[in-house]
Structure formats: C-alpha cells, structure tokens
Short mmCIF file of C-alpha atoms in Angstrom, two decimals:
data_model
loop_
_atom_site.label_atom_id
_atom_site.label_comp_id
_atom_site.label_asym_id
_atom_site.label_seq_id
_atom_site.Cartn_x
_atom_site.Cartn_y
_atom_site.Cartn_z
CA MET A 1 93.02 108.04 101.97
CA HIS A 2 89.14 107.09 103.39
CA GLN A 3 89.58 105.29 107.13
CA PRO A 4 86.96 102.55 107.61
CA ALA A 5 84.10 103.82 110.07
CA PRO A 6 84.59 103.00 113.59
CA PRO A 7 82.74 99.96 115.24
CA ILE A 8 79.36 100.56 116.53
CA LEU A 9 78.00 98.47 119.21
CA SER A 10 74.40 98.38 120.28
CA LEU A 11 71.74 96.11 122.08
CA ARG A 12 68.78 95.79 119.62
CA HIS A 13 64.95 94.62 120.24
CA TYR A 14 63.43 93.21 116.73
CA GLY A 15 59.56 92.67 116.50
CA THR A 16 57.34 90.83 114.45
CA SER A 17 57.27 92.77 111.49
CA ARG A 18 59.65 92.10 108.79
CA GLY A 19 62.61 93.85 107.70
CA SER A 20 64.94 93.25 104.88
CA HIS A 21 68.74 95.72 104.10
CA ALA A 22 72.28 95.39 103.24
CA HIS A 23 75.12 96.99 104.74
CA ASP A 24 78.44 97.95 102.97
CA HIS A 25 79.82 96.41 106.60
CA PHE A 26 79.86 93.31 108.25
CA GLN A 27 77.34 92.89 111.35
CA VAL A 28 77.55 90.72 113.90
CA LEU A 29 74.41 89.76 115.94
CA VAL A 30 74.57 87.35 118.99
CA GLY A 31 71.46 86.36 120.38
CA LEU A 32 69.96 87.65 123.55
CA GLU A 33 66.77 87.06 124.34
CA GLY A 34 64.05 85.17 121.75
CA VAL A 35 64.31 83.77 118.61
CA LEU A 36 65.29 86.16 115.34
CA GLU A 37 64.46 84.42 112.16
CA ILE A 38 66.78 86.02 109.76
CA GLU A 39 67.46 84.68 105.72
CA VAL A 40 70.89 85.84 104.60
CA GLU A 41 71.09 85.69 100.48
CA GLY A 42 68.59 83.18 100.57
CA ARG A 43 69.91 80.82 103.47
CA GLY A 44 67.89 80.79 106.64
CA SER A 45 68.40 80.31 110.32
CA GLY A 46 67.30 81.07 113.62
CA ILE A 47 69.49 83.06 115.85
CA GLY A 48 68.66 81.89 119.60
CA ALA A 49 69.79 82.85 122.94
CA GLY A 50 73.81 82.32 122.60
CA GLN A 51 73.69 81.57 118.85
CA ALA A 52 75.13 83.75 116.14
CA GLN A 53 75.02 85.03 112.91
CA VAL A 54 77.86 87.36 110.71
CA VAL A 55 76.26 89.18 107.90
CA ALA A 56 79.29 89.88 105.09
CA PRO A 57 78.96 93.36 103.34
CA GLY A 58 76.42 93.55 100.37
CA ASP A 59 74.11 90.58 101.49
CA ARG A 60 71.03 91.41 101.85
CA HIS A 61 68.97 89.67 104.71
CA ASP A 62 65.10 89.76 105.85
CA PHE A 63 64.91 89.41 109.47
CA GLU A 64 61.52 89.48 111.88
CA ALA A 65 60.98 87.77 115.49
CA ARG A 66 59.54 84.74 116.55
CA GLY A 67 56.55 84.42 118.63
CA SER A 68 54.79 88.04 120.42
CA SER A 69 57.21 88.80 123.02
CA GLY A 70 59.79 90.17 120.26
CA SER A 71 63.80 89.06 120.22
CA SER A 72 66.92 91.26 121.57
CA CYS A 73 70.28 90.95 120.05
CA LEU A 74 73.99 92.38 120.81
CA VAL A 75 74.98 93.65 117.11
CA LEU A 76 78.12 94.80 116.23
CA ASP A 77 78.60 96.71 113.29
CA THR A 78 82.30 96.56 111.86
CA ALA A 79 84.48 97.09 108.56
CA HIS A 80 87.23 95.24 110.55
CA GLY A 81 88.43 92.67 107.57
CA PRO A 82 89.20 89.49 109.64
CA TRP A 83 85.41 88.90 110.38
CA ALA A 84 85.42 87.59 106.37
CA ARG A 85 86.29 83.75 107.67
CA CYS A 86 83.85 84.29 110.56
CA ALA A 87 81.04 84.18 107.89
CA GLU A 88 80.75 80.99 107.42
CA ARG A 89 81.48 79.22 110.69
CA ALA A 90 80.08 78.74 114.19
CA PRO A 91 81.42 80.36 117.31
CA ALA A 92 84.24 78.47 118.73
CA ASP A 93 82.70 78.61 122.20
CA PRO A 94 78.84 79.41 122.20
CA ILE A 95 78.86 79.40 126.07
CA GLN A 96 81.56 82.19 126.61
CA LEU A 97 79.89 84.10 123.81
CA HIS A 98 76.43 84.04 125.33
CA ALA A 99 78.08 85.84 128.55
CA LEU A 100 80.55 87.84 126.86
CA ALA A 101 77.36 89.31 124.73
CA ARG A 102 75.00 89.56 128.04
CA TYR A 103 78.11 91.51 129.67
CA LEU A 104 79.00 93.65 126.41
CA ALA A 105 75.00 94.25 126.67
CA HIS A 106 74.63 95.66 129.84
CA CYS A 107 77.56 98.06 129.25
CA THR A 108 75.91 99.51 126.63
CA THR A 109 73.07 101.03 129.11
CA GLN A 110 75.93 101.98 131.10
CA PRO A 111 77.70 105.51 130.18
CA ARG A 112 81.19 105.03 132.41
CA GLN A 113 81.55 101.28 130.89
CA PHE A 114 80.40 101.80 127.30
CA ALA A 115 83.51 103.37 126.14
CA LEU A 116 85.58 100.31 127.48
CA ALA A 117 83.40 97.92 125.91
CA LEU A 118 83.67 99.54 122.77
CA GLN A 119 87.14 99.69 122.64
CA HIS A 120 87.69 95.85 123.90
CA GLY A 121 84.26 94.00 122.71
CA PRO A 122 84.84 93.90 119.23
CA ALA A 123 88.18 92.03 119.55
CA LEU A 124 86.91 90.06 122.55
CA LEU A 125 83.79 88.86 120.24
CA LEU A 126 86.19 88.13 117.22
CA GLU A 127 88.22 85.76 119.70
CA ALA A 128 84.83 83.92 120.41
CA TRP A 129 84.98 82.91 116.61
CA SER A 130 88.77 81.71 116.97
CA PRO A 131 89.35 78.06 116.92
CA ALA A 132 91.49 76.21 119.60
CA PRO A 133 95.26 76.01 117.89
CA SER A 134 95.38 72.27 117.69
CA SER A 135 92.15 72.18 116.04
CA MET A 136 93.56 74.63 113.07
CA PRO A 137 94.31 72.65 109.97
CA HIS A 138 97.98 73.08 108.03
CA THR A 139 96.69 72.75 104.49
CA ARG A 140 98.77 73.99 101.86
CA ARG A 141 95.55 75.64 99.77
CA ARG A 142 95.12 76.28 95.53
CA ARG A 143 96.48 80.05 95.14
CA ILE A 144 93.33 82.29 93.60
CA ASP A 145 94.83 84.78 90.89
CA TRP A 146 92.36 87.35 91.62
CA PRO A 147 93.07 89.76 89.29
CA ALA A 148 93.07 86.68 86.02
CA LEU A 149 89.76 85.75 87.26
CA ALA A 150 88.69 89.57 87.04
CA ALA A 151 89.81 89.73 83.69
CA TRP A 152 88.14 86.29 83.06
CA ALA A 153 84.99 87.44 84.06
CA ARG A 154 85.27 90.84 82.47
CA ALA A 155 85.07 89.44 79.06
CA ARG A 156 82.26 87.85 79.65
CA TRP A 157 79.24 90.53 81.07
CA HIS A 158 77.26 89.10 78.55
CA GLU A 159 76.99 85.93 80.19
CA PRO A 160 74.71 85.03 83.67
CA LEU A 161 78.11 84.25 85.68
CA THR A 162 77.81 82.33 88.76
CA VAL A 163 79.80 81.81 91.69
CA ALA A 164 80.12 77.72 89.97
CA ASP A 165 81.52 79.74 86.68
CA LEU A 166 83.92 81.70 88.78
CA ALA A 167 84.80 78.22 90.81
CA GLY A 168 85.27 76.14 87.97
CA VAL A 169 88.28 78.78 86.61
CA ALA A 170 90.22 78.71 89.99
CA CYS A 171 89.49 74.90 90.08
CA LEU A 172 88.11 74.76 93.60
CA SER A 173 84.26 73.55 94.17
CA PRO A 174 81.62 76.61 94.44
CA SER A 175 81.50 76.29 98.62
CA GLN A 176 85.20 76.79 98.58
CA LEU A 177 85.51 79.85 95.88
CA ALA A 178 82.65 81.09 98.28
CA GLN A 179 84.66 81.00 101.64
CA ARG A 180 88.02 82.30 100.29
CA CYS A 181 86.75 85.75 98.43
CA ARG A 182 84.99 86.54 101.78
CA GLU A 183 88.05 85.88 103.32
CA GLU A 184 90.69 87.41 101.14
CA GLN A 185 88.16 90.15 99.47
CA GLY A 186 85.58 90.73 102.52
CA VAL A 187 82.60 90.36 100.51
CA SER A 188 80.58 87.72 99.01
CA ALA A 189 81.56 86.16 95.62
CA MET A 190 78.51 87.36 94.03
CA HIS A 191 79.11 90.93 95.62
CA TRP A 192 82.82 90.91 94.57
CA LEU A 193 81.27 90.04 90.84
CA ARG A 194 78.82 92.66 90.83
CA GLY A 195 81.72 95.68 91.83
CA LEU A 196 83.70 94.42 89.42
CA ARG A 197 80.87 95.07 86.72
CA LEU A 198 79.81 97.63 88.26
CA ALA A 199 83.54 99.40 88.29
CA HIS A 200 83.68 98.51 84.66
CA ALA A 201 80.65 100.35 83.99
CA ARG A 202 81.83 103.41 85.51
CA GLU A 203 85.04 103.47 83.53
CA LEU A 204 83.33 103.05 80.34
CA ARG A 205 80.77 106.20 81.29
CA LEU A 206 83.83 108.15 82.44
CA GLU A 207 85.53 107.95 79.21
CA GLY A 208 82.60 109.08 77.37
CA MET A 209 80.32 106.02 76.20
CA GLY A 210 76.51 106.43 76.71
CA VAL A 211 74.52 104.76 78.84
CA ALA A 212 72.81 102.34 76.66
CA GLU A 213 76.18 101.36 75.36
CA THR A 214 77.54 101.22 78.50
CA ALA A 215 74.86 98.73 79.67
CA ARG A 216 74.97 96.47 76.86
CA ARG A 217 78.47 95.64 77.18
CA THR A 218 78.69 95.40 80.94
CA GLY A 219 75.69 92.86 81.05
CA TYR A 220 72.37 95.43 82.79
CA ARG A 221 69.33 94.79 81.39
CA SER A 222 68.63 98.03 80.84
CA PRO A 223 70.51 101.58 80.92
CA SER A 224 68.33 102.51 84.00
CA ALA A 225 69.00 99.32 85.48
CA LEU A 226 72.63 100.67 85.47
CA THR A 227 71.91 103.90 86.59
CA ALA A 228 69.96 103.02 89.47
CA ALA A 229 73.27 100.84 90.12
CA LEU A 230 75.48 103.30 89.79
CA ARG A 231 73.32 105.81 92.18
CA ARG A 232 72.99 103.04 95.09
CA ARG A 233 77.33 102.61 94.90
CA ASP A 234 77.48 106.33 94.84
CA ARG A 235 75.42 106.67 98.37
CA SER A 236 77.06 103.75 100.02
#
C-alpha cells in the first residue's frame, strides 16, 4: 500500500522573480515578514505577516514577493487529508497562528528543536484553523453520491464540463460543491474531474485502444495532449 509522504516544515524566502507550479499535496503558507502575492487557480491574494493560505493538491499557483526586500513564510507541505476543509477559510485565530509560525520558523534553524517541531507543528497549525465549538453549525447537509456523479461526467467527456455543471447534478451551488469536494475528496472539483478523465483514458489505453481514439472518447483536444497528461501523472 502506498504510504503518504511525511510532512515537510520549512522557512522559505521569496524574491520578486515570479514563480508558478502545482503540487500533489497540500501546501500551507503562513506569512512572517513582507508580503507574498499569490494567485491560486485565478484567485489572487496577498500573504502578509500573520496571514495564511492553504493551496490544495493540483491547484496551480503563481507567486512573487511585493517590494525589493522580499517575503518570508513558514511553509508546511503535507498530504494530511483534513487540510482540505481549511482551503476555503481563514484561520480561527490569526494572532495565535502568527506566534506559532514564528516559533516553528525559529525551530527550523535549531537542529535540537526541529525534530520536536516537525512532530507536533503540523497538528498545531491545523488546530489554528479549527473554529470554536460554539461557532460550528449543526446543519444536515445534502449527501453527494460521488460514484454517480463520476458516472455522469464519464458519459460526457465530449462536453466542456464545469464545476457549475457538476453542482447542478448534485443540486448544490458551485461554491458548495467546490467546498464539499475539497472536504470529501481532498482536491478541487476541477482537479477531481481531470483525475476521472485521465483514469478513464488510462483504462482505454490498457485495453489496447489507440491514442487517437482514446483522446477522442475522453475529450482531449489531441493525441499529444493526452500523451502529455499521462506522462505528467506518471511523474507525479
């Protein structure tokens, strides 16, 4: 059985040169100094001291520091599923989070303290996003039949499917579906949809279907686009 990679806790400095990438794990950034401009799947924000951003697996993000002095952040790379519920909301106590992040950042430079910080830091950071029990609603939510939703999408690869399309089938708003997908599937809705499409393409290829026909049936714009997508997945 594949075991998830252990969490990585680090202090990172960002300059004014623009970067862009995506990960197959959650990335949690807590600002320490300066401001890091970040755009996640088209949504822009700034991470200043005490502010934070959770980037979900598969979400492409562009980033660069504001100002010549750059920016520094505490960064947690983790595959821990509960971080999915934090991607769309701010920490419950930003002041506490900033103090915790400064301490953990200091620990990354101290060999004797780093092992202890890595052992307990991820759980403490996750706790900073947890709302007080009295503020948590106790409403009953509509259940999403994910296998049925996947089957519906699988039959429509020839269409340009969107989050709104999935939400309509699930009888939810697009924002509700996006949040539920992160909570229950651990990825964004579009990343989940891309994963289904690619998995179907892989099945057809393993059954002996040609690349061109597989691309046509699964909605890829060309055989080369399908081949590139399969290679990216194999490397991840």
